[in-house]
mmCIF file of C-alpha atoms and ligand atoms in Angstrom:
data_model
loop_
_atom_site.group_PDB
_atom_site.id
_atom_site.type_symbol
_atom_site.label_atom_id
_atom_site.label_comp_id
_atom_site.label_asym_id
_atom_site.label_seq_id
_atom_site.Cartn_x
_atom_site.Cartn_y
_atom_site.Cartn_z
ATOM 1 C CA MET A 1 -0.206 -0.113 -0.050
ATOM 2 C CA LEU A 2 2.963 2.326 0.812
ATOM 3 C CA ALA A 3 4.566 1.678 -2.710
ATOM 4 C CA GLN A 4 1.196 2.070 -4.425
ATOM 5 C CA MET A 5 0.709 5.560 -2.507
ATOM 6 C CA VAL A 6 4.124 6.766 -3.374
ATOM 7 C CA ARG A 7 3.650 5.423 -7.028
ATOM 8 C CA ILE A 8 0.395 7.950 -7.206
ATOM 9 C CA ARG A 9 2.353 10.873 -5.631
ATOM 10 C CA ARG A 10 5.347 10.588 -8.243
ATOM 11 C CA PHE A 11 3.112 10.500 -10.991
ATOM 12 C CA GLU A 12 1.023 13.144 -10.211
ATOM 13 C CA GLU A 13 4.143 15.314 -9.187
ATOM 14 C CA ALA A 14 5.547 14.387 -12.708
ATOM 15 C CA CYS A 15 2.269 15.343 -14.605
ATOM 16 C CA VAL A 16 2.640 18.889 -12.747
ATOM 17 C CA GLN A 17 5.975 19.340 -14.140
ATOM 18 C CA LEU A 18 4.405 18.085 -17.741
ATOM 19 C CA TYR A 19 1.871 20.298 -17.308
ATOM 20 C CA SER A 20 4.102 23.649 -16.986
ATOM 21 C CA GLN A 21 6.141 22.294 -20.120
ATOM 22 C CA THR A 22 2.510 22.491 -21.732
ATOM 23 C CA ARG A 23 3.479 18.773 -22.852
ATOM 24 C CA ILE A 24 0.005 17.845 -21.107
ATOM 25 C CA ARG A 25 -2.786 20.214 -22.159
ATOM 26 C CA GLY A 26 -6.471 20.971 -20.872
ATOM 27 C CA PHE A 27 -8.204 20.410 -16.897
ATOM 28 C CA MET A 28 -6.062 18.502 -14.967
ATOM 29 C CA HIS A 29 -7.103 17.714 -11.161
ATOM 30 C CA LEU A 30 -4.759 16.390 -8.595
ATOM 31 C CA CYS A 31 -5.333 13.898 -6.046
ATOM 32 C CA ILE A 32 -2.160 14.673 -3.817
ATOM 33 C CA GLY A 33 -2.852 14.164 -0.194
ATOM 34 C CA GLU A 34 -5.641 11.566 -1.091
ATOM 35 C CA GLU A 35 -3.835 8.802 -1.683
ATOM 36 C CA ALA A 36 -4.543 6.815 0.869
ATOM 37 C CA VAL A 37 -8.055 6.388 -0.098
ATOM 38 C CA ALA A 38 -7.138 5.512 -3.878
ATOM 39 C CA ALA A 39 -4.495 2.802 -2.388
ATOM 40 C CA GLY A 40 -6.905 1.435 0.439
ATOM 41 C CA VAL A 41 -9.960 0.896 -1.321
ATOM 42 C CA MET A 42 -8.491 -0.357 -4.492
ATOM 43 C CA GLY A 43 -6.168 -3.210 -2.844
ATOM 44 C CA ALA A 44 -9.635 -4.085 -0.912
ATOM 45 C CA LEU A 45 -11.464 -4.875 -4.178
ATOM 46 C CA ALA A 46 -11.727 -7.854 -6.374
ATOM 47 C CA GLU A 47 -11.078 -7.865 -10.260
ATOM 48 C CA ARG A 48 -14.926 -8.622 -10.802
ATOM 49 C CA ASP A 49 -15.578 -5.486 -8.903
ATOM 50 C CA ALA A 50 -16.726 -2.388 -11.254
ATOM 51 C CA VAL A 51 -15.383 1.198 -10.313
ATOM 52 C CA VAL A 52 -16.758 4.408 -11.372
ATOM 53 C CA SER A 53 -14.784 7.626 -10.388
ATOM 54 C CA THR A 54 -14.617 11.508 -10.716
ATOM 55 C CA TYR A 55 -12.225 13.527 -12.551
ATOM 56 C CA ARG A 56 -9.837 13.381 -9.751
ATOM 57 C CA GLU A 57 -9.301 10.035 -10.846
ATOM 58 C CA HIS A 58 -5.423 9.666 -11.583
ATOM 59 C CA GLY A 59 -4.722 7.871 -8.418
ATOM 60 C CA HIS A 60 -7.772 5.312 -8.557
ATOM 61 C CA ALA A 61 -6.903 4.335 -12.125
ATOM 62 C CA LEU A 62 -3.221 3.640 -11.452
ATOM 63 C CA ALA A 63 -4.209 1.533 -8.445
ATOM 64 C CA ARG A 64 -6.955 -0.312 -10.093
ATOM 65 C CA GLY A 65 -4.330 -1.297 -12.412
ATOM 66 C CA LEU A 66 -4.698 0.834 -15.605
ATOM 67 C CA PRO A 67 -1.213 0.806 -16.873
ATOM 68 C CA MET A 68 0.691 4.010 -16.368
ATOM 69 C CA PRO A 69 1.859 4.385 -20.145
ATOM 70 C CA GLU A 70 -1.764 4.204 -21.208
ATOM 71 C CA VAL A 71 -2.554 6.621 -18.374
ATOM 72 C CA MET A 72 0.259 9.166 -19.383
ATOM 73 C CA ALA A 73 -0.466 8.768 -23.000
ATOM 74 C CA GLU A 74 -4.271 9.720 -22.218
ATOM 75 C CA MET A 75 -3.062 12.337 -20.316
ATOM 76 C CA PHE A 76 -0.985 13.497 -23.571
ATOM 77 C CA GLY A 77 -4.185 13.178 -25.347
ATOM 78 C CA ARG A 78 -2.551 10.675 -27.819
ATOM 79 C CA ALA A 79 -4.405 7.497 -29.391
ATOM 80 C CA SER A 80 -2.876 4.690 -27.344
ATOM 81 C CA GLY A 81 -4.054 6.448 -24.229
ATOM 82 C CA SER A 82 -6.646 4.298 -21.825
ATOM 83 C CA SER A 83 -9.615 6.204 -23.974
ATOM 84 C CA ARG A 84 -7.709 7.017 -27.166
ATOM 85 C CA GLY A 85 -6.897 10.164 -26.405
ATOM 86 C CA ARG A 86 -10.294 11.644 -26.313
ATOM 87 C CA GLY A 87 -10.717 11.814 -22.689
ATOM 88 C CA GLY A 88 -7.665 13.265 -21.257
ATOM 89 C CA SER A 89 -7.129 13.647 -17.694
ATOM 90 C CA MET A 90 -10.636 13.620 -16.529
ATOM 91 C CA HIS A 91 -11.878 10.603 -18.464
ATOM 92 C CA LEU A 92 -9.685 7.781 -17.888
ATOM 93 C CA PHE A 93 -11.477 4.598 -18.987
ATOM 94 C CA ASP A 94 -10.545 0.787 -19.289
ATOM 95 C CA THR A 95 -13.570 -1.927 -19.553
ATOM 96 C CA THR A 96 -11.063 -4.797 -19.128
ATOM 97 C CA ARG A 97 -10.369 -3.775 -15.775
ATOM 98 C CA ARG A 98 -13.934 -2.772 -14.991
ATOM 99 C CA PHE A 99 -12.653 0.850 -14.661
ATOM 100 C CA TYR A 100 -15.992 2.618 -15.808
ATOM 101 C CA GLY A 101 -14.476 5.823 -16.060
ATOM 102 C CA GLY A 102 -13.643 9.331 -14.861
ATOM 103 C CA ASN A 103 -16.573 11.904 -14.954
ATOM 104 C CA ALA A 104 -16.435 15.494 -15.428
ATOM 105 C CA ILE A 105 -19.933 16.038 -14.321
ATOM 106 C CA VAL A 106 -20.179 16.077 -10.323
ATOM 107 C CA ALA A 107 -22.370 13.074 -8.929
ATOM 108 C CA GLY A 108 -22.715 11.832 -12.622
ATOM 109 C CA GLY A 109 -21.015 8.448 -11.516
ATOM 110 C CA LEU A 110 -23.288 7.578 -9.072
ATOM 111 C CA PRO A 111 -26.330 6.663 -11.321
ATOM 112 C CA LEU A 112 -23.971 4.712 -13.361
ATOM 113 C CA ALA A 113 -22.924 2.831 -10.030
ATOM 114 C CA VAL A 114 -26.374 2.118 -9.584
ATOM 115 C CA GLY A 115 -26.872 0.760 -13.048
ATOM 116 C CA LEU A 116 -23.976 -1.334 -12.885
ATOM 117 C CA GLY A 117 -24.818 -2.736 -9.247
ATOM 118 C CA LEU A 118 -28.150 -3.301 -10.892
ATOM 119 C CA ALA A 119 -26.655 -5.244 -13.956
ATOM 120 C CA GLU A 120 -24.784 -7.540 -11.387
ATOM 121 C CA ARG A 121 -27.878 -8.371 -9.607
ATOM 122 C CA MET A 122 -29.847 -8.973 -12.761
ATOM 123 C CA GLN A 123 -27.036 -11.162 -14.237
ATOM 124 C CA HIS A 124 -26.661 -13.338 -10.910
ATOM 125 C CA ARG A 125 -23.400 -12.435 -10.420
ATOM 126 C CA ASP A 126 -21.456 -11.171 -7.198
ATOM 127 C CA GLY A 127 -19.570 -8.256 -8.109
ATOM 128 C CA VAL A 128 -19.813 -4.521 -6.464
ATOM 129 C CA ALA A 129 -20.153 -1.575 -8.308
ATOM 130 C CA VAL A 130 -17.895 0.883 -5.937
ATOM 131 C CA CYS A 131 -18.574 4.633 -6.745
ATOM 132 C CA PHE A 132 -16.238 7.691 -6.014
ATOM 133 C CA PHE A 133 -17.567 11.189 -5.689
ATOM 134 C CA GLY A 134 -16.478 14.072 -3.950
ATOM 135 C CA ASP A 135 -18.388 16.075 -0.907
ATOM 136 C CA GLY A 136 -19.807 18.452 -3.555
ATOM 137 C CA ALA A 137 -21.746 15.639 -4.801
ATOM 138 C CA ALA A 138 -24.018 15.166 -2.018
ATOM 139 C CA ALA A 139 -25.687 18.693 -3.155
ATOM 140 C CA GLU A 140 -26.600 17.369 -6.347
ATOM 141 C CA GLY A 141 -29.825 15.530 -7.067
ATOM 142 C CA GLU A 142 -28.359 12.574 -8.959
ATOM 143 C CA PHE A 143 -26.591 11.571 -5.506
ATOM 144 C CA HIS A 144 -29.795 11.489 -3.732
ATOM 145 C CA GLU A 145 -31.767 9.511 -6.555
ATOM 146 C CA SER A 146 -28.948 7.228 -6.774
ATOM 147 C CA LEU A 147 -28.921 6.454 -3.052
ATOM 148 C CA ASN A 148 -32.496 5.889 -2.438
ATOM 149 C CA LEU A 149 -32.644 3.586 -5.841
ATOM 150 C CA ALA A 150 -29.693 1.479 -4.324
ATOM 151 C CA ALA A 151 -30.846 1.333 -0.911
ATOM 152 C CA LEU A 152 -34.721 0.411 -2.336
ATOM 153 C CA TRP A 153 -33.352 -2.337 -4.505
ATOM 154 C CA ARG A 154 -30.883 -3.246 -2.100
ATOM 155 C CA LEU A 155 -28.251 -3.302 -4.696
ATOM 156 C CA PRO A 156 -24.661 -4.305 -4.193
ATOM 157 C CA VAL A 157 -22.978 -0.643 -4.632
ATOM 158 C CA LEU A 158 -20.331 0.746 -2.184
ATOM 159 C CA PHE A 159 -20.616 4.515 -1.908
ATOM 160 C CA VAL A 160 -17.114 5.920 -1.265
ATOM 161 C CA CYS A 161 -17.255 9.824 -0.574
ATOM 162 C CA GLU A 162 -13.965 11.488 -0.369
ATOM 163 C CA ASN A 163 -14.717 14.374 1.707
ATOM 164 C CA ASN A 164 -11.736 16.866 1.246
ATOM 165 C CA LEU A 165 -13.743 19.607 3.094
ATOM 166 C CA TYR A 166 -14.163 21.859 -0.566
ATOM 167 C CA ALA A 167 -16.027 21.723 -3.563
ATOM 168 C CA MET A 168 -13.864 23.787 -5.739
ATOM 169 C CA GLY A 169 -13.862 26.938 -3.493
ATOM 170 C CA THR A 170 -16.614 26.261 -1.489
ATOM 171 C CA SER A 171 -16.327 24.724 1.904
ATOM 172 C CA ILE A 172 -18.430 21.861 3.098
ATOM 173 C CA GLU A 173 -20.340 24.346 5.657
ATOM 174 C CA ARG A 174 -21.100 26.378 3.188
ATOM 175 C CA GLU A 175 -22.424 24.003 0.629
ATOM 176 C CA LEU A 176 -24.550 21.390 2.663
ATOM 177 C CA ALA A 177 -27.173 22.580 5.314
ATOM 178 C CA VAL A 178 -26.206 18.968 6.916
ATOM 179 C CA PRO A 179 -22.474 18.506 6.688
ATOM 180 C CA ASP A 180 -22.421 15.278 8.298
ATOM 181 C CA LEU A 181 -22.457 12.799 5.239
ATOM 182 C CA ALA A 182 -23.438 9.586 7.017
ATOM 183 C CA LEU A 183 -26.628 11.271 8.189
ATOM 184 C CA HIS A 184 -27.493 11.653 4.233
ATOM 185 C CA ALA A 185 -26.952 8.023 3.786
ATOM 186 C CA ALA A 186 -28.726 6.898 6.783
ATOM 187 C CA ALA A 187 -31.835 8.792 5.825
ATOM 188 C CA TYR A 188 -31.766 6.245 2.831
ATOM 189 C CA GLY A 189 -31.684 3.469 5.495
ATOM 190 C CA MET A 190 -27.897 2.171 4.425
ATOM 191 C CA PRO A 191 -25.074 1.808 6.759
ATOM 192 C CA ALA A 192 -22.719 4.523 6.807
ATOM 193 C CA TRP A 193 -19.624 5.359 8.854
ATOM 194 C CA PRO A 194 -16.798 8.097 8.673
ATOM 195 C CA VAL A 195 -13.239 6.553 8.051
ATOM 196 C CA ASP A 196 -9.973 8.576 8.606
ATOM 197 C CA GLY A 197 -9.262 8.779 4.954
ATOM 198 C CA MET A 198 -5.583 9.832 5.784
ATOM 199 C CA ASP A 199 -4.779 6.510 7.005
ATOM 200 C CA VAL A 200 -4.541 3.935 4.674
ATOM 201 C CA GLU A 201 -4.756 0.636 7.039
ATOM 202 C CA ALA A 202 -8.089 2.356 8.097
ATOM 203 C CA VAL A 203 -9.279 2.752 4.613
ATOM 204 C CA ASP A 204 -8.626 -0.758 3.641
ATOM 205 C CA GLN A 205 -9.933 -2.229 6.583
ATOM 206 C CA ALA A 206 -12.995 -0.198 6.346
ATOM 207 C CA THR A 207 -13.405 -1.342 2.685
ATOM 208 C CA ARG A 208 -13.078 -4.550 3.274
ATOM 209 C CA ARG A 209 -16.051 -4.784 6.151
ATOM 210 C CA ALA A 210 -17.972 -2.948 3.764
ATOM 211 C CA LEU A 211 -17.598 -5.263 0.907
ATOM 212 C CA ASP A 212 -18.362 -7.813 3.367
ATOM 213 C CA ASP A 213 -21.687 -6.181 3.749
ATOM 214 C CA VAL A 214 -22.559 -5.407 0.546
ATOM 215 C CA ARG A 215 -21.732 -8.719 -1.106
ATOM 216 C CA SER A 216 -23.654 -10.901 1.860
ATOM 217 C CA GLY A 217 -26.556 -8.952 -0.171
ATOM 218 C CA GLU A 218 -28.097 -6.760 2.995
ATOM 219 C CA ALA A 219 -27.730 -3.398 1.298
ATOM 220 C CA PRO A 220 -25.506 -0.927 -0.163
ATOM 221 C CA VAL A 221 -23.121 0.975 2.298
ATOM 222 C CA PHE A 222 -21.844 4.280 2.453
ATOM 223 C CA LEU A 223 -18.229 5.188 3.431
ATOM 224 C CA GLU A 224 -17.310 8.750 4.027
ATOM 225 C CA MET A 225 -13.476 9.158 3.598
ATOM 226 C CA ARG A 226 -12.366 12.134 5.449
ATOM 227 C CA THR A 227 -9.298 13.214 3.652
ATOM 228 C CA TYR A 228 -7.671 16.451 1.893
ATOM 229 C CA ARG A 229 -6.158 17.526 -0.960
ATOM 230 C CA PHE A 230 -2.779 19.295 -0.702
ATOM 231 C CA ARG A 231 -2.775 21.220 -3.723
ATOM 232 C CA ALA A 232 -5.425 23.627 -5.509
ATOM 233 C CA HIS A 233 -8.660 22.242 -6.752
ATOM 234 C CA SER A 234 -7.163 22.274 -10.331
ATOM 235 C CA MET A 235 -3.912 23.594 -12.005
ATOM 236 C CA TYR A 236 -5.972 27.167 -12.508
ATOM 237 C CA ASP A 237 -7.098 27.697 -8.942
ATOM 238 C CA PRO A 238 -5.267 30.763 -6.985
ATOM 239 C CA GLU A 239 -6.481 29.213 -3.915
ATOM 240 C CA LEU A 240 -7.990 32.015 -2.315
ATOM 241 C CA TYR A 241 -10.631 30.385 -0.062
ATOM 242 C CA ARG A 242 -8.388 28.514 2.563
ATOM 243 C CA ASP A 243 -5.652 29.488 4.970
ATOM 244 C CA LYS A 244 -2.001 28.100 4.387
ATOM 245 C CA ALA A 245 -2.163 27.322 7.806
ATOM 246 C CA GLU A 246 -5.204 24.826 7.627
ATOM 247 C CA VAL A 247 -3.051 23.209 4.424
ATOM 248 C CA ALA A 248 0.313 23.176 6.485
ATOM 249 C CA HIS A 249 -1.912 21.289 9.600
ATOM 250 C CA TRP A 250 -3.505 18.312 7.268
ATOM 251 C CA ARG A 251 0.015 18.066 5.738
ATOM 252 C CA GLU A 252 1.085 16.729 9.002
ATOM 253 C CA ARG A 253 -1.306 14.044 8.199
ATOM 254 C CA ASP A 254 0.600 13.238 5.045
ATOM 255 C CA PRO A 255 -0.552 9.827 4.222
ATOM 256 C CA VAL A 256 2.829 8.412 2.624
ATOM 257 C CA GLU A 257 4.688 9.905 5.636
ATOM 258 C CA VAL A 258 2.090 8.601 8.267
ATOM 259 C CA PHE A 259 1.981 5.257 7.298
ATOM 260 C CA ALA A 260 6.044 4.986 6.513
ATOM 261 C CA ALA A 261 6.636 6.492 10.085
ATOM 262 C CA ARG A 262 4.404 3.657 11.524
ATOM 263 C CA LEU A 263 5.810 1.262 9.593
ATOM 264 C CA ARG A 264 9.402 2.029 10.862
ATOM 265 C CA GLY A 265 8.028 2.128 14.404
ATOM 266 C CA GLU A 266 7.016 -1.377 13.706
ATOM 267 C CA GLY A 267 10.639 -2.261 12.845
ATOM 268 C CA VAL A 268 9.923 -2.647 8.854
ATOM 269 C CA ALA A 269 12.524 -1.402 6.853
ATOM 270 C CA VAL A 270 10.646 1.080 5.266
ATOM 271 C CA ASP A 271 13.638 3.241 4.082
ATOM 272 C CA GLU A 272 15.673 0.482 2.202
ATOM 273 C CA GLU A 273 12.189 -0.533 0.509
ATOM 274 C CA LEU A 274 11.507 3.115 -0.220
ATOM 275 C CA THR A 275 14.556 3.550 -2.120
ATOM 276 C CA LEU A 276 13.656 0.727 -4.150
ATOM 277 C CA VAL A 277 10.477 1.902 -5.070
ATOM 278 C CA GLU A 278 11.346 5.288 -5.896
ATOM 279 C CA SER A 279 13.719 3.915 -8.490
ATOM 280 C CA ALA A 280 11.173 1.497 -9.828
ATOM 281 C CA VAL A 281 8.516 4.648 -10.082
ATOM 282 C CA ALA A 282 11.062 6.829 -11.774
ATOM 283 C CA ALA A 283 11.874 4.400 -14.377
ATOM 284 C CA GLU A 284 8.100 3.467 -14.871
ATOM 285 C CA ILE A 285 7.293 7.263 -15.237
ATOM 286 C CA ALA A 286 9.954 7.850 -17.517
ATOM 287 C CA GLU A 287 9.054 4.635 -19.902
ATOM 288 C CA ALA A 288 5.250 5.979 -19.627
ATOM 289 C CA VAL A 289 6.422 9.525 -20.848
ATOM 290 C CA SER A 290 8.478 8.272 -23.863
ATOM 291 C CA PHE A 291 5.538 5.750 -24.361
ATOM 292 C CA ALA A 292 3.008 8.623 -24.362
ATOM 293 C CA GLU A 293 5.324 10.995 -26.411
ATOM 294 C CA ALA A 294 6.232 8.484 -29.252
ATOM 295 C CA ALA A 295 2.528 7.727 -29.613
ATOM 296 C CA PRO A 296 0.468 9.154 -32.213
ATOM 297 C CA LEU A 297 -2.994 11.518 -32.245
ATOM 298 C CA GLU A 298 -5.771 9.662 -33.502
ATOM 299 C CA PRO A 299 -6.209 10.517 -37.266
ATOM 300 C CA VAL A 300 -9.041 12.636 -38.468
ATOM 301 C CA GLU A 301 -10.862 10.026 -39.985
ATOM 302 C CA ASP A 302 -11.505 8.420 -36.780
ATOM 303 C CA LEU A 303 -13.508 11.534 -35.440
ATOM 304 C CA THR A 304 -16.992 10.093 -35.470
ATOM 305 C CA ARG A 305 -15.925 6.359 -34.185
ATOM 306 C CA PHE A 306 -17.264 5.187 -31.275
ATOM 307 C CA VAL A 307 -20.364 7.872 -31.267
ATOM 308 C CA HIS A 308 -22.114 4.905 -31.639
ATOM 309 C CA SER A 309 -20.903 1.378 -30.082
ATOM 310 C CA GLU A 310 -18.695 -0.798 -32.380
ATOM 311 C CA GLU A 311 -18.859 -4.836 -31.739
ATOM 312 C CA GLY A 312 -15.257 -5.542 -30.093
ATOM 313 C CA GLN A 313 -14.035 -2.313 -29.804
ATOM 314 C CA ARG A 314 -13.238 -1.058 -26.293
HETATM 315 C C1 TPP B 401 -23.090 19.090 -12.429
HETATM 316 C C2 TPP B 401 -21.849 19.867 -12.247
HETATM 317 N N1 TPP B 401 -21.910 21.175 -11.563
HETATM 318 C C3 TPP B 401 -20.839 21.945 -11.410
HETATM 319 C C4 TPP B 401 -19.666 21.344 -11.812
HETATM 320 C C5 TPP B 401 -18.413 22.471 -11.780
HETATM 321 N N2 TPP B 401 -17.558 21.571 -10.811
HETATM 322 C C6 TPP B 401 -16.394 21.244 -11.142
HETATM 323 S S1 TPP B 401 -15.564 20.349 -9.781
HETATM 324 C C7 TPP B 401 -16.875 20.834 -8.570
HETATM 325 C C8 TPP B 401 -16.675 20.893 -7.123
HETATM 326 C C9 TPP B 401 -16.857 19.431 -6.897
HETATM 327 O O1 TPP B 401 -16.510 19.266 -5.656
HETATM 328 P P1 TPP B 401 -16.327 17.476 -4.924
HETATM 329 O O2 TPP B 401 -17.652 17.163 -5.513
HETATM 330 O O3 TPP B 401 -16.189 17.995 -3.517
HETATM 331 O O4 TPP B 401 -15.314 17.182 -5.545
HETATM 332 P P2 TPP B 401 -13.425 17.079 -5.043
HETATM 333 O O5 TPP B 401 -13.186 18.374 -6.399
HETATM 334 O O6 TPP B 401 -13.330 18.085 -4.017
HETATM 335 O O7 TPP B 401 -12.776 16.201 -5.234
HETATM 336 C C10 TPP B 401 -17.500 21.749 -9.296
HETATM 337 C C11 TPP B 401 -19.107 22.304 -8.722
HETATM 338 C C12 TPP B 401 -19.460 20.544 -12.526
HETATM 339 N N3 TPP B 401 -18.387 19.637 -13.325
HETATM 340 N N4 TPP B 401 -20.512 19.281 -12.641
#
């Protein structure tokens, strides 16, 4: 889990550099600070589970197993990207890994996850549809429609709210009349509890427990991951809405540092391990960038392909 978090962190740091060099263009939202949620949830899932994400999804995609070269090529808008360069940072997608996408629409993934959960039920499979979304989604109608239907039909859906306290520049207190997100879920009759989203072990344990509950067919479950993004909302955000002191306070709870310190305290040779991980990740990133740069753009004649589904195409 530590290695996965380091991998996500370094990937995004590399993306910042590439973005400042205009080699990556368009909108880009980073999950630096939130890596424990990506690593902890994904590590607990089975391959048969379906995942729906948001526009802040690089970490989810990497932890889910999308190959880094394909993710990087997508960031570069190249044809060998996971979405053929058509989606970019916000729309990583890979059906072979049951990763049904980043989604630019706040709360847009929730109804998709409910549909995927319904499909599991109708096809007599025991996969769970896992849906990531931010606290901002709780103010959208789709959130309430989705929780209601999932609970009413007792669908195998795990709702994972990444509560990082802000919806763009709006703090949760200014955004929600009831900022306790577990209460929203409880109103629809599903088990819901808060989790320390800065602690990867807590995330892993909570997810395993929630998945057991969902698979046993009782009801959907809602987890509120209490987390924080260390960087701005997106690359264009001057961050005028929060104190530097608040950010510094949360940085003391850096999920990578905290977990490494805990392992050190338990006598695990973390630093030796981290040196190996750092060099493996650096090599992985370098290879991904070369792959992305060498990849072609989609030919113009393919512009209208995939508007309707094509047999055998991903
Ligand atoms: C339906 C919809 N409304 C508004 C927006 C503009 N918008 C983009 S991000 C964002 C805030 C979302 O915050 P949150 O869900 O908490 O996610 P976070 O960025 O904190 O990860 C908004 C309002 C949008 N993309 N979609």
